[in-house]
Each structure stands twice: as structure tokens, then as C-alpha cells.
CSV table of C-alpha atoms in Angstrom, one decimal:
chain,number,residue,atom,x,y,z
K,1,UNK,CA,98.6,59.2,105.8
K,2,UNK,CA,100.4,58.4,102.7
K,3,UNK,CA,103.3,60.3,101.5
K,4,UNK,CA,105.1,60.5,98.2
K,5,UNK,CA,107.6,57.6,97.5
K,6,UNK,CA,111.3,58.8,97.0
K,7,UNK,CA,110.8,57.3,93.1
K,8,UNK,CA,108.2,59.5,92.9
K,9,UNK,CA,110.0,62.2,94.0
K,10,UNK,CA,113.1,61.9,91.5
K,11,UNK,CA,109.9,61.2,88.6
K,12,UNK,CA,109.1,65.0,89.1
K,13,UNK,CA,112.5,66.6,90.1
K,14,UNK,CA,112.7,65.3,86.8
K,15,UNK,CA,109.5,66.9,84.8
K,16,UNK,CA,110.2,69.9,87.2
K,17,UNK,CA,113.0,70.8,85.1
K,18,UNK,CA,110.8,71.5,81.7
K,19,UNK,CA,108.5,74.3,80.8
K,20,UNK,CA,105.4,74.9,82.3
K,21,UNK,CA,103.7,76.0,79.5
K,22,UNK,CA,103.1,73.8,76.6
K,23,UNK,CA,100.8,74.6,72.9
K,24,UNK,CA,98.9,72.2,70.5
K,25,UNK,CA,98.5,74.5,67.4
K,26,UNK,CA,98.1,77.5,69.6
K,27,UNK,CA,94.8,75.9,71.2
K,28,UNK,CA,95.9,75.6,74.5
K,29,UNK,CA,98.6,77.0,77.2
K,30,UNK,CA,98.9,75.9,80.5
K,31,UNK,CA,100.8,78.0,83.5
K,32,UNK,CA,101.6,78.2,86.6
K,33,UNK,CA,104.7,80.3,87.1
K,34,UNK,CA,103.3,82.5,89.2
K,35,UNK,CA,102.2,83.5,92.7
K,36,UNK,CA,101.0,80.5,94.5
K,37,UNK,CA,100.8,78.4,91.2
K,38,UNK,CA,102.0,74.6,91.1
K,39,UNK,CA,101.7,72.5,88.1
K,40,UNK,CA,103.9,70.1,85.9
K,41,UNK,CA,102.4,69.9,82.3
K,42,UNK,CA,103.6,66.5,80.9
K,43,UNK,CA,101.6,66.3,77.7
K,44,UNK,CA,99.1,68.8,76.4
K,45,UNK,CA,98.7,67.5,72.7
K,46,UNK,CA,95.4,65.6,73.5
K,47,UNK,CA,92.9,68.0,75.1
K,48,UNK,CA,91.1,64.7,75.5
K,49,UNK,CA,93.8,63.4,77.5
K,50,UNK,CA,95.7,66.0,79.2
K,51,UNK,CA,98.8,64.6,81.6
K,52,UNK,CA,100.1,67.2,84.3
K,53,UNK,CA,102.0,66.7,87.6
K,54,UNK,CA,102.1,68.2,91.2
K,55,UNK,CA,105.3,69.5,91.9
K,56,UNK,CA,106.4,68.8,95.7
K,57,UNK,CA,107.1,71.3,98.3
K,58,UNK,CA,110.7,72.4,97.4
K,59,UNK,CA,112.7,71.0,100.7
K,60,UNK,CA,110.2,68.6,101.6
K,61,UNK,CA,108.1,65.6,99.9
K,62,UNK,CA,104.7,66.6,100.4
K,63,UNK,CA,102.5,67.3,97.2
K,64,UNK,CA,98.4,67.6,96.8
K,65,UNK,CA,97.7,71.5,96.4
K,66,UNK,CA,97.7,72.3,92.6
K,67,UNK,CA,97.1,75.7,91.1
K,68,UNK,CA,97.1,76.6,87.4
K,69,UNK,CA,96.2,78.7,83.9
K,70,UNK,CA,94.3,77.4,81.1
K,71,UNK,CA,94.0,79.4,78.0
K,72,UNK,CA,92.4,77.8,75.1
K,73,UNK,CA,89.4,78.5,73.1
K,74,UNK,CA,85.9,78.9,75.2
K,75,UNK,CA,84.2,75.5,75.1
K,76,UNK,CA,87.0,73.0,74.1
K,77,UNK,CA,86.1,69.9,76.5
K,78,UNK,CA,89.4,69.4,78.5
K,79,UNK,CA,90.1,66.4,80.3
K,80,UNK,CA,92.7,67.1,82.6
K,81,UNK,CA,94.3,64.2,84.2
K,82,UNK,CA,96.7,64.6,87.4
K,83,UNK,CA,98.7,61.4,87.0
K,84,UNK,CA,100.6,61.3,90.5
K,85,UNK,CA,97.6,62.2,92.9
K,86,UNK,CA,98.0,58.3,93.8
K,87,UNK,CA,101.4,59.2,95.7
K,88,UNK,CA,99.9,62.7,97.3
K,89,UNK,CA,100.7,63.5,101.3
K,90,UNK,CA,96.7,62.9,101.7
K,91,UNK,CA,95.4,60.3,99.4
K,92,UNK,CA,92.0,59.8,101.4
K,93,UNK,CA,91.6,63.5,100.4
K,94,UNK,CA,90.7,62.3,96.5
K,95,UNK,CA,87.4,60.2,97.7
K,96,UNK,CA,84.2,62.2,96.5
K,97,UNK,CA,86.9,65.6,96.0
K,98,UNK,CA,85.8,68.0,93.3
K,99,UNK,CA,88.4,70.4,92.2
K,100,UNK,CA,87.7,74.8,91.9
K,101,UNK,CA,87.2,76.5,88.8
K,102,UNK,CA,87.5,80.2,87.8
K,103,UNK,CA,87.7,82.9,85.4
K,104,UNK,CA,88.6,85.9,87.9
K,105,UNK,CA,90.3,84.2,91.1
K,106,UNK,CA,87.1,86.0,92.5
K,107,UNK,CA,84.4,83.7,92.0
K,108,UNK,CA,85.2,80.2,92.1
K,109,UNK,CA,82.9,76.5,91.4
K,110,UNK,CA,83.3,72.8,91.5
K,111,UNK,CA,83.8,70.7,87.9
K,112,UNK,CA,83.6,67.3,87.6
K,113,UNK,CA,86.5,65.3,89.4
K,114,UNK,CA,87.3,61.8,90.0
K,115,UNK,CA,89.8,59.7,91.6
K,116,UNK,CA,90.1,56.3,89.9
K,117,UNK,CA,93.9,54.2,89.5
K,118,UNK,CA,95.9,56.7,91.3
K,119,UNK,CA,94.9,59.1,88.8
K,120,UNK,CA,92.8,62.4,89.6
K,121,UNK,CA,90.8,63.1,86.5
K,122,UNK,CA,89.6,66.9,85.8
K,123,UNK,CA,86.8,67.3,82.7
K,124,UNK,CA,85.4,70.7,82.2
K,125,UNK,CA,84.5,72.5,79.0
K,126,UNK,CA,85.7,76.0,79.8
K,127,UNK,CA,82.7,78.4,78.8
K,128,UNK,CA,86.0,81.3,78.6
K,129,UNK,CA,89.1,81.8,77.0
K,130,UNK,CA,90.9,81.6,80.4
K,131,UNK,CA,90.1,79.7,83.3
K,132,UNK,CA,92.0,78.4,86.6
K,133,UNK,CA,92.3,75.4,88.4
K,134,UNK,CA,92.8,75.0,92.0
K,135,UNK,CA,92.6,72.0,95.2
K,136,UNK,CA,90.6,74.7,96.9
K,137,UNK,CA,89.8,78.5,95.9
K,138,UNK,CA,93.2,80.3,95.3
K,139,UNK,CA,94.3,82.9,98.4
K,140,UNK,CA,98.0,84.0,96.7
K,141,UNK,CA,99.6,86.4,98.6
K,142,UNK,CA,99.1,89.3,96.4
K,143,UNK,CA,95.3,89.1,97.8
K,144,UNK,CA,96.9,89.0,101.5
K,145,UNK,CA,99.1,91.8,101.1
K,146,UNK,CA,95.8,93.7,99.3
K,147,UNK,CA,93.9,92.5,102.1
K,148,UNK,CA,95.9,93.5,104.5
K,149,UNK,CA,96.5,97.1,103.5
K,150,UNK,CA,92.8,97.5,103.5
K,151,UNK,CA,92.6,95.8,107.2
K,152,UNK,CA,95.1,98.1,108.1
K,153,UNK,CA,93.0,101.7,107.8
K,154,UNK,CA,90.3,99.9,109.9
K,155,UNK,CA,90.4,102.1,113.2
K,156,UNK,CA,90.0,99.3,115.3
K,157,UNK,CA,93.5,97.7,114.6
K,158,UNK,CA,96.5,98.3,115.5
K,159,UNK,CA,99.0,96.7,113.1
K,160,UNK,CA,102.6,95.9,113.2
K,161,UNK,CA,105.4,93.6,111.7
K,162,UNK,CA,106.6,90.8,113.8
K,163,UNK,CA,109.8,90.0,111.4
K,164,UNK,CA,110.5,88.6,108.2
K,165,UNK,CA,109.8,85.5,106.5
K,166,UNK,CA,113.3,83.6,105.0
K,167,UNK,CA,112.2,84.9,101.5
K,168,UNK,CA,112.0,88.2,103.0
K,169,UNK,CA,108.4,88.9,103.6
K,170,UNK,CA,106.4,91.0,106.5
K,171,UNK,CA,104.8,88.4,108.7
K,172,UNK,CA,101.7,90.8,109.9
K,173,UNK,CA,100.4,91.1,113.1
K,174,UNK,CA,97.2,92.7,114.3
K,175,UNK,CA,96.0,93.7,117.3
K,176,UNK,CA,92.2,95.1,118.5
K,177,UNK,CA,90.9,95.1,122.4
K,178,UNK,CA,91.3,96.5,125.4
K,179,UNK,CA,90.5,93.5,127.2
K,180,UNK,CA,92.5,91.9,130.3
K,181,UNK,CA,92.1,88.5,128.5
K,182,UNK,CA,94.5,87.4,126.3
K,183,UNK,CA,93.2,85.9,122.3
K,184,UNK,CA,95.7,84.6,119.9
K,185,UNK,CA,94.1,83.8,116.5
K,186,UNK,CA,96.5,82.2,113.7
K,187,UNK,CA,95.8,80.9,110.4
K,188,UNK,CA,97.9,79.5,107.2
K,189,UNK,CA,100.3,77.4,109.1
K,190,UNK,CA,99.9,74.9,106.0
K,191,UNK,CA,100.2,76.8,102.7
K,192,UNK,CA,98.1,75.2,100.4
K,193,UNK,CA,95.4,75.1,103.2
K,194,UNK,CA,93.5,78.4,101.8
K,195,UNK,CA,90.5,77.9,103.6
K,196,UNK,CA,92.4,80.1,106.3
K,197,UNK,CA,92.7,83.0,104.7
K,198,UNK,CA,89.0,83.3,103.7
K,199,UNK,CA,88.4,82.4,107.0
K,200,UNK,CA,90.6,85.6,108.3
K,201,UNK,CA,88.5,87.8,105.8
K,202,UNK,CA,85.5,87.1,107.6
K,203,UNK,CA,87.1,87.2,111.0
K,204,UNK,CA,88.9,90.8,110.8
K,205,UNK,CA,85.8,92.0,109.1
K,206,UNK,CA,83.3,90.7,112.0
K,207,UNK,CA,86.0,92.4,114.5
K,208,UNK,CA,86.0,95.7,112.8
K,209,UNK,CA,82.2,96.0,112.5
K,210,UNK,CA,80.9,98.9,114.9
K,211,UNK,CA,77.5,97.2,115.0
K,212,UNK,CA,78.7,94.0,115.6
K,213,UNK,CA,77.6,93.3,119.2
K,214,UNK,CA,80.1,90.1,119.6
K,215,UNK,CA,83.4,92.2,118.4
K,216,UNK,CA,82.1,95.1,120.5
K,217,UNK,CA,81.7,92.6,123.6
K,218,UNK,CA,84.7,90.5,122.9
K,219,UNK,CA,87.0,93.8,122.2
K,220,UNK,CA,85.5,94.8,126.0
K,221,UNK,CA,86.7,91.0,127.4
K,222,UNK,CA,90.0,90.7,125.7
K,223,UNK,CA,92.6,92.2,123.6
K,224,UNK,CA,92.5,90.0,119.9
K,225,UNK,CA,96.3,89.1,118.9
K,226,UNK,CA,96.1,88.2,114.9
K,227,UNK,CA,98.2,86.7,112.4
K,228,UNK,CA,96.6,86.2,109.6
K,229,UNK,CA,99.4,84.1,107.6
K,230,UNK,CA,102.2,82.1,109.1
K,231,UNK,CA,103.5,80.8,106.0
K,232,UNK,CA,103.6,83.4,103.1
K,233,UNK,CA,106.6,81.5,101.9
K,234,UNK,CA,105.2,78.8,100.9
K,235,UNK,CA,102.1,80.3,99.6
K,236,UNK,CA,104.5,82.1,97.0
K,237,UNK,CA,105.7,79.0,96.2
K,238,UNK,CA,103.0,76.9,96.0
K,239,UNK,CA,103.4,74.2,98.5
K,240,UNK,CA,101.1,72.0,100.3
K,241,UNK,CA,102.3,72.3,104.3
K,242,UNK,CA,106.1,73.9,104.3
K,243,UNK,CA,108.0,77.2,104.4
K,244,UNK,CA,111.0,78.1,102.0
K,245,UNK,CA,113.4,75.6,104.3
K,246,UNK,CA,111.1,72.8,104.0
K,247,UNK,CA,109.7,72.8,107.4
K,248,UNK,CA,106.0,72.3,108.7
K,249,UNK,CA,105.7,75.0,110.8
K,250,UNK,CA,102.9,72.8,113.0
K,251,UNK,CA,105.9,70.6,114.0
K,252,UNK,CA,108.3,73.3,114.7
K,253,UNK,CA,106.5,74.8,117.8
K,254,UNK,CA,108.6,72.9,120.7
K,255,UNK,CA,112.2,72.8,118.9
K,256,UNK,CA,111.8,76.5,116.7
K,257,UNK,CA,114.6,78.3,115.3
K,258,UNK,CA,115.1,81.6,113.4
K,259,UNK,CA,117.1,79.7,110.8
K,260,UNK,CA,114.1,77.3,110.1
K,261,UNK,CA,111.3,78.8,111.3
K,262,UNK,CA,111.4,82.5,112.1
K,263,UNK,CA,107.1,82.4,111.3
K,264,UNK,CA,107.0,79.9,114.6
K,265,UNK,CA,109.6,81.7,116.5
K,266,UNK,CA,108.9,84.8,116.0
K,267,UNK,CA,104.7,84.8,117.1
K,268,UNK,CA,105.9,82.3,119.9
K,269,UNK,CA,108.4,85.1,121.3
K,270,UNK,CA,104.9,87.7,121.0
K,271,UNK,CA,102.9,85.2,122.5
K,272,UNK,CA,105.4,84.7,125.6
K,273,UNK,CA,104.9,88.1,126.3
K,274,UNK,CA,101.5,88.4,126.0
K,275,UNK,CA,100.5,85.4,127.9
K,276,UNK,CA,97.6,83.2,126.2
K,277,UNK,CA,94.1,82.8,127.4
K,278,UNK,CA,92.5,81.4,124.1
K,279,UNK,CA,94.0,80.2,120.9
K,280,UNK,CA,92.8,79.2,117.8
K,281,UNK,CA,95.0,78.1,114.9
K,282,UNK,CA,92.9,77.9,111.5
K,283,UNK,CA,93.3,74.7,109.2
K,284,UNK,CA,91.7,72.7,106.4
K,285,UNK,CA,91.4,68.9,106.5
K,286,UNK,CA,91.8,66.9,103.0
K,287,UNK,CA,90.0,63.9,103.6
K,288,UNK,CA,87.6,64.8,106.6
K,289,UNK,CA,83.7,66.1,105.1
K,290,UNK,CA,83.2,68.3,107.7
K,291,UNK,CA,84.4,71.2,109.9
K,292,UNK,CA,85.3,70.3,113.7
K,293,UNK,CA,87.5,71.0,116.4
K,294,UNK,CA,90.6,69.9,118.0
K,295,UNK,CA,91.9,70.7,121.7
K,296,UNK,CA,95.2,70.0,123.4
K,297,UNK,CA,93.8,66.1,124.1
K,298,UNK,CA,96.8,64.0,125.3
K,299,UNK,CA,98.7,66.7,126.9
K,300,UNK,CA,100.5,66.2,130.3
K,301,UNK,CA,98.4,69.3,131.6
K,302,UNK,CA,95.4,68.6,130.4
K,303,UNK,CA,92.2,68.2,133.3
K,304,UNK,CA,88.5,67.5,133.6
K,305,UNK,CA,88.3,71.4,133.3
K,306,UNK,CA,90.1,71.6,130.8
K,307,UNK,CA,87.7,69.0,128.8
K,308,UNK,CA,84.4,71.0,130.0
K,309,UNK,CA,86.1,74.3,128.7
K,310,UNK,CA,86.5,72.9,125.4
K,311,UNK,CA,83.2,71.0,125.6
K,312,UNK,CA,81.2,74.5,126.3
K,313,UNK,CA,83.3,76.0,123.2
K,314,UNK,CA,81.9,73.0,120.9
K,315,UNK,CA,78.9,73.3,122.5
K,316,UNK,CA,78.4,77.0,122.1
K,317,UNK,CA,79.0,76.6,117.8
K,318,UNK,CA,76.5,74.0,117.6
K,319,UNK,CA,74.1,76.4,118.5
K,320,UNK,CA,75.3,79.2,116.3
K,321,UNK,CA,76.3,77.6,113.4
K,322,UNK,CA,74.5,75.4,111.1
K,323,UNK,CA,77.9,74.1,109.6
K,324,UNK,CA,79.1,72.7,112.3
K,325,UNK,CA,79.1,69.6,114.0
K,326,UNK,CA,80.8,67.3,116.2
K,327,UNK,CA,80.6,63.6,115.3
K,328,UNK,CA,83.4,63.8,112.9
K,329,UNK,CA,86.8,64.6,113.6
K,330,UNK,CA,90.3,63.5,114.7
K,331,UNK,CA,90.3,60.5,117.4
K,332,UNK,CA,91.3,61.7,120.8
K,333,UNK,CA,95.2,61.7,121.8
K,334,UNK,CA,95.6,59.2,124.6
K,335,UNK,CA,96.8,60.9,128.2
K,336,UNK,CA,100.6,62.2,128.1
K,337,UNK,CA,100.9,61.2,124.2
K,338,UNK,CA,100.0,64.4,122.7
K,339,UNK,CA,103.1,66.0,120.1
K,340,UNK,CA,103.7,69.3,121.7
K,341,UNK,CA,105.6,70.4,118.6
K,342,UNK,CA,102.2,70.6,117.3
K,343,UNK,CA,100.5,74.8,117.9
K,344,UNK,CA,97.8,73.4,120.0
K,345,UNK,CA,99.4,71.1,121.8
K,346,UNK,CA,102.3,73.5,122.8
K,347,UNK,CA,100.0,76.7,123.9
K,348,UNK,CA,97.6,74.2,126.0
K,349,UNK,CA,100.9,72.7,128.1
K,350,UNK,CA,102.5,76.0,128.2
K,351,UNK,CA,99.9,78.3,129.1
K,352,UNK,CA,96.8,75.6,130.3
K,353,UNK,CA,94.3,77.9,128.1
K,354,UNK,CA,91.8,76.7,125.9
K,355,UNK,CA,93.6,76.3,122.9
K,356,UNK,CA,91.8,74.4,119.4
K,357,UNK,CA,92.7,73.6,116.2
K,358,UNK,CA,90.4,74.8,113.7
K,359,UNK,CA,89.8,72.0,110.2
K,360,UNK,CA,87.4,73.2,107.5
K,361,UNK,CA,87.1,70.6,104.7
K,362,UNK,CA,88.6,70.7,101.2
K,363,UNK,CA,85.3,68.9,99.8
K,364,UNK,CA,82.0,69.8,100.6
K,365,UNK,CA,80.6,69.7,104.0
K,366,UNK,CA,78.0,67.1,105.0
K,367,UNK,CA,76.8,68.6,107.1
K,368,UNK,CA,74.5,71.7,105.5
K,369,UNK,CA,76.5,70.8,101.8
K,370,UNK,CA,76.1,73.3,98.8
K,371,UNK,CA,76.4,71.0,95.9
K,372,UNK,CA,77.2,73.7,93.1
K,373,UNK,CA,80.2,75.2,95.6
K,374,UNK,CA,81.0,72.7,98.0
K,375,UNK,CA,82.4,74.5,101.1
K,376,UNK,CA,83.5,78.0,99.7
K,377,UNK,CA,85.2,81.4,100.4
K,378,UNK,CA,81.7,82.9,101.1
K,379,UNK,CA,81.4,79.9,103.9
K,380,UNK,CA,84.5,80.4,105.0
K,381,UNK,CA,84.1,84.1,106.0
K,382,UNK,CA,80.3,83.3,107.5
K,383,UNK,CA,82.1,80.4,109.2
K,384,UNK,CA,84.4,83.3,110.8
K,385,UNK,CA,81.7,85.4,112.1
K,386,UNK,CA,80.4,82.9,113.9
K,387,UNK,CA,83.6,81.6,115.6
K,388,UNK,CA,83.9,85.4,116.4
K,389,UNK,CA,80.1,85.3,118.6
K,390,UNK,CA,81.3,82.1,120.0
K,391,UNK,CA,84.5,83.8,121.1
K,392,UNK,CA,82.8,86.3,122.7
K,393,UNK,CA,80.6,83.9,125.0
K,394,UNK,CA,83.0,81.7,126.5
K,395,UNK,CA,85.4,85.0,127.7
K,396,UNK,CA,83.6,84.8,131.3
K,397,UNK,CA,84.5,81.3,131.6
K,398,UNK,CA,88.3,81.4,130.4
K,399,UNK,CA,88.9,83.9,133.7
């Protein structure tokens, strides 16, 4: 997919270096110097023709997650236009995109977005005084470290720190079961890939319900290893796919380091001593209209048992789920060619488990599409549950 040119790159090292905030006679201020934020105001004088920038991941060159505060007055028509989406990591991601609205971070819609000359154009008339902006419905990490104190009093966890992050933060790790089987659930490899934390919502939620039957039988089959965010880093910072030293931690898996990647390192050291039965690391796809699944295809281990373990997995969610599907999707690895720095890749050769990769879409679904939210937190955590039933059905067959 296409990256950002090194021009590009030295355009907004360049712009990075102004405020973020800008006024036209006190009408308007935009922001994004805070948690998660990303944004590069250009020109602001012309609500009618509003210029703004992504900034790219610190270390790295990727750029397509944005995340920003207007404040103006309610109903000023804003036309917002992102003039270097042309050179973003994921350019196919633009095509029939609608960018997230919202005046609380709580409840969040779709405004009128199109792509047209490498330039992402954003017109809403905000009906308050304040309104945000996002590629996909903010999940900063103030939310995650709210979400997870409240996870934490749930009886049916038990919850510890793994390490640190290299900006100094808890990388939390849950655990719920009594099972011989062992689960390994991941999310948030990819920053700016929010979908996975709404997603863990709804998972640790399903898992914690007494009166769900699939927690109570899966909790019976295995013991649930969960980390709900790899990358806190560079959520805090808003990037698209790195941590703080620039580094996608779904190509660190194979080579990891603590100086690098302590989020990789350290659940890879947990996992070795766990052992791995199942694994599912939760992702969102820019350009791809659809959720689907991804297994370890390509990998020197992989078998014809392997194929109908993962084949009875997909199976299983098109039967629960009315938002999934399995027509679209990544084109299978050929045999021996699979990257096992890749999560997937490396838990399928190392512990010849059924291990996916999870891709929810930034757009709207196709299949089953909600045209006023597109695919939503709300979806997300539904999405979760029924991942979590699914879970629970194939633990006879992973013995």
C-alpha cells in the first residue's frame, strides 16, 4: 500500500513545528494537543476552506489516523479539508470513507467525506459549540485506564502488570478461567486502529457476565489470557501503527527487544510460559468494507488440519453473526512465504494453535451496513460477544 513520500515527510516536520490552534475573529479554534489527538492546522481563516495536516508517527512515516477539537459557533458550515491524505500509509482506505463526529467522545456519527485530488474533504455544520473529529471513534487512553480500573473489580479477573511501556505506562494483563486450554486475546497492536478497544469492551464484559452461558462454558474449557492494549504509546501520541521508538509492533514479533519493543517482548515472554492454544490479535482494515479473518496461511507448519480448524472457526461466526462474512479478505500467503514477524504468523509456527488475525473496517460494513453510523463502537462490542460464543464452541476441537 502506499506510504508517505520523504518530501512529504519534510512538508510536515515542517508545519509540525507551528501551533495547533489557530482563530479567525475568535470564530473558530482547532486542537489537538491532547491525548490521542493528531492534527496540523495550516489555514483556518476560511471556514469555507479549512487546510489541516496529518502529522506522521513520530519515528516512523506512516500517517492516516487524525483526531481533533473544533470550537466555533453552533451551525457555522465548516469545510474541512485534509490536504495530504493523497500521501497516507493506506490511500485505498479514502474510497467511499466517512469520517466520526462528536460532541462528548461518547456518542459518535458519520458527516459527509470525500476523497477527490489527493485531498480528503470534511463538510459538517456543527449543531454545538464543540465538536470532534476522528478516522474512527476516539479510544484515548484515559478511557483505557478508566476502563480498566472498572474491569479490574469484576470478580472474575485476575489482573496484573506485565511491564512498562517506553513512555512509562502499565501494559495490563488479565486473566479469567480455570480451563486446561490455553487463550491469548490481544488487541491495539496498531494505535490508531480503535476499533480494538471497543471491541475489548464488549469482550471483557461478555467474559464477566454470570449469565452468560459462552463465558461460563469457555471459563470451564480454558483459562482467557488478555491484553487489552499493546500499544498505549502510540495511542498517547496519536499515531497510526507505531510505539514511541517508531516500531510496528506486528513486525517485531520474531526479532523483539526490550529496547524497541518491550509491548511485544514482554506478552511473548507470558505467552512462552503459558503455552498457546488459541490466539486472536484484534485489528481494523482501512480499505477493506467488511470484517474477516486471517490465519497463519503460508507458514512452514501449517497442515490440512490446520486449514479445517480455522475453516470450523469461520464457519462457526457465520452462523452467529450477521456481520460477518467470508468472501472478502486478505489473499492467502503462498506455502513457506508467510512473515513470521507478523503476531499470527509467529504463534501459529511456534505453537501450531489456531491463531487469527481479527480486521473490522474503518468504513461501513457491507455486509449488514448502518448508514447513519457505519461500523461503530456499539458494533464493535456486539461484534465481541459473539467472537466470545464462537470461542467457546471450537474449545473441544483445539484439544
Amino acid at each position: 500500500m502506499k506510504h508517505a513520500s520523504a518530501g512529504d515527510e519534510r512538508i510536515f516536520a515542517a508545519s509540525c513545528a507551528s501551533k495547533l490552534t489557530l482563530t479567525r475573529e475568535n470564530m473558530i479554534k482547532i486542537t489537538s494537543d491532547f491525548d490521542h489527538g493528531n492534527i496540523v492546522v495550516q489555514d483556518a481563516t476560511d471556514l469555507s476552506d479549512i487546510r489541516l495536516g496529518i502529522k506522521p508517527d513520530g519515528a516512523a512515516k506512516f500517517h492516516q489516523w487524525f483526531y481533533y477539537k473544533v470550537e466555533t459557533r453552533s451551525g457555522e458550515a465548516l469545510v474541512m479539508n485534509i490536504v495530504n491524505a493523497g500521501s497516507a500509509s493506506y490511500v485505498e482506505g479514502w474510497k467511499d470513507y466517512r469520517a466520526v463526529a462528536s460532541y462528548d467522545g461518547e456518542q459518535w456519527f458519520r458527516v459527509n467525506t470525500n476523497y477527490t485530488d489527493d485531498v480528503l474533504t470534511i463538510r459538517h455544520a456543527p449543531e454545538r459549540d464543540v465538536v470532534y473529529y476522528a478516522y474512527f471513534a476516539a479510544y484515548p487512553t484515559t478511557r483505557h485506564r478508566s476502563f480498566i480500573e472498572r474491569i479490574k473489580s469484576e470478580n472474575a479477573f485476575s489482573h496484573s502488570r506485565l511491564g512498562e511501556t517506553l513512555d512509562g505506562q502499565t501494559i495490563d494483563y488479565f486473566q479469567a478461567g480455570e480451563g486446561t486450554l490455553q487463550y491469548w486475546v490481544i488487541a491495539r497492536q496498531h494505535p490508531g486502529e480503535d476499533m480494538g478497544s471497543w471491541w475489548m469492551e464488549g469482550f471483557l464484559h461478555a467474559l464477566a457476565d454470570e449469565a452468560d452461558e459462552a463465558a461460563t462454558a469457555l471459563k470451564k474449557a480454558a483459562t482467557v489470557h488478555i491484553v487489552p492494549c499493546m500499544n498505549l504509546d502510540g495511542v498517547a501520541r496519536g499515531h497510526l501503527r507505531t510505539n514511541a521508538a517508531g516500531v510496528d509492533l506486528n513486525r517485531a514479533w520474531r526479532n523483539t527487544t526490550m529496547d524497541k519493543s518491550p509491548e511485544v517482548f514482554l506478552v511473548r515472554n507470558a505467552m512462552k510460559k503459558t503455552g498457546v492454544d488459541f490466539f486472536l490479535d484484534v485489528h481494523g482494515d482501512e480499505a477493506i468494507p467488511n470484517n474477516f479473518l486471517d490465519p497463519g496461511w503460508g507458514t512452514p507448519s501449517w497442515t490440512d488440519e490446520s486449514d479445517s480448524r480455522f475453516e470450523r472457526y469461520r464457519s462457526l461466526m457465520l452462523e452467529i453473526s450477521k456481520d460477518f462474512q467470508t468472501k472478502d479478505g486478505y489473499p492467502k500467503t503462498a506455502p513457506g512465504k508467510a512473515n513470521l514477524d507478523i503476531a499470527t504468523n509467529y504463534v501459529t509456527e511456534e505453537w501450531r494453535c489456531l491463531a487469527m488475525t481479527l480486521e473490522m473496517p474503518f468504513k461501513d460494513a457491507n455486509v449488514n451496513p448502518d448508514p447513519e453510523q457505519g461500523w461503530s463502537p456499539e458494533r464493535c462490542r456486539a461484534f465481541a460477544r459473539e467472537h466470545l460464543q464462537a470461542m467457546a464452541r471450537i474449545a473441544p476441537q483445539l484439544r
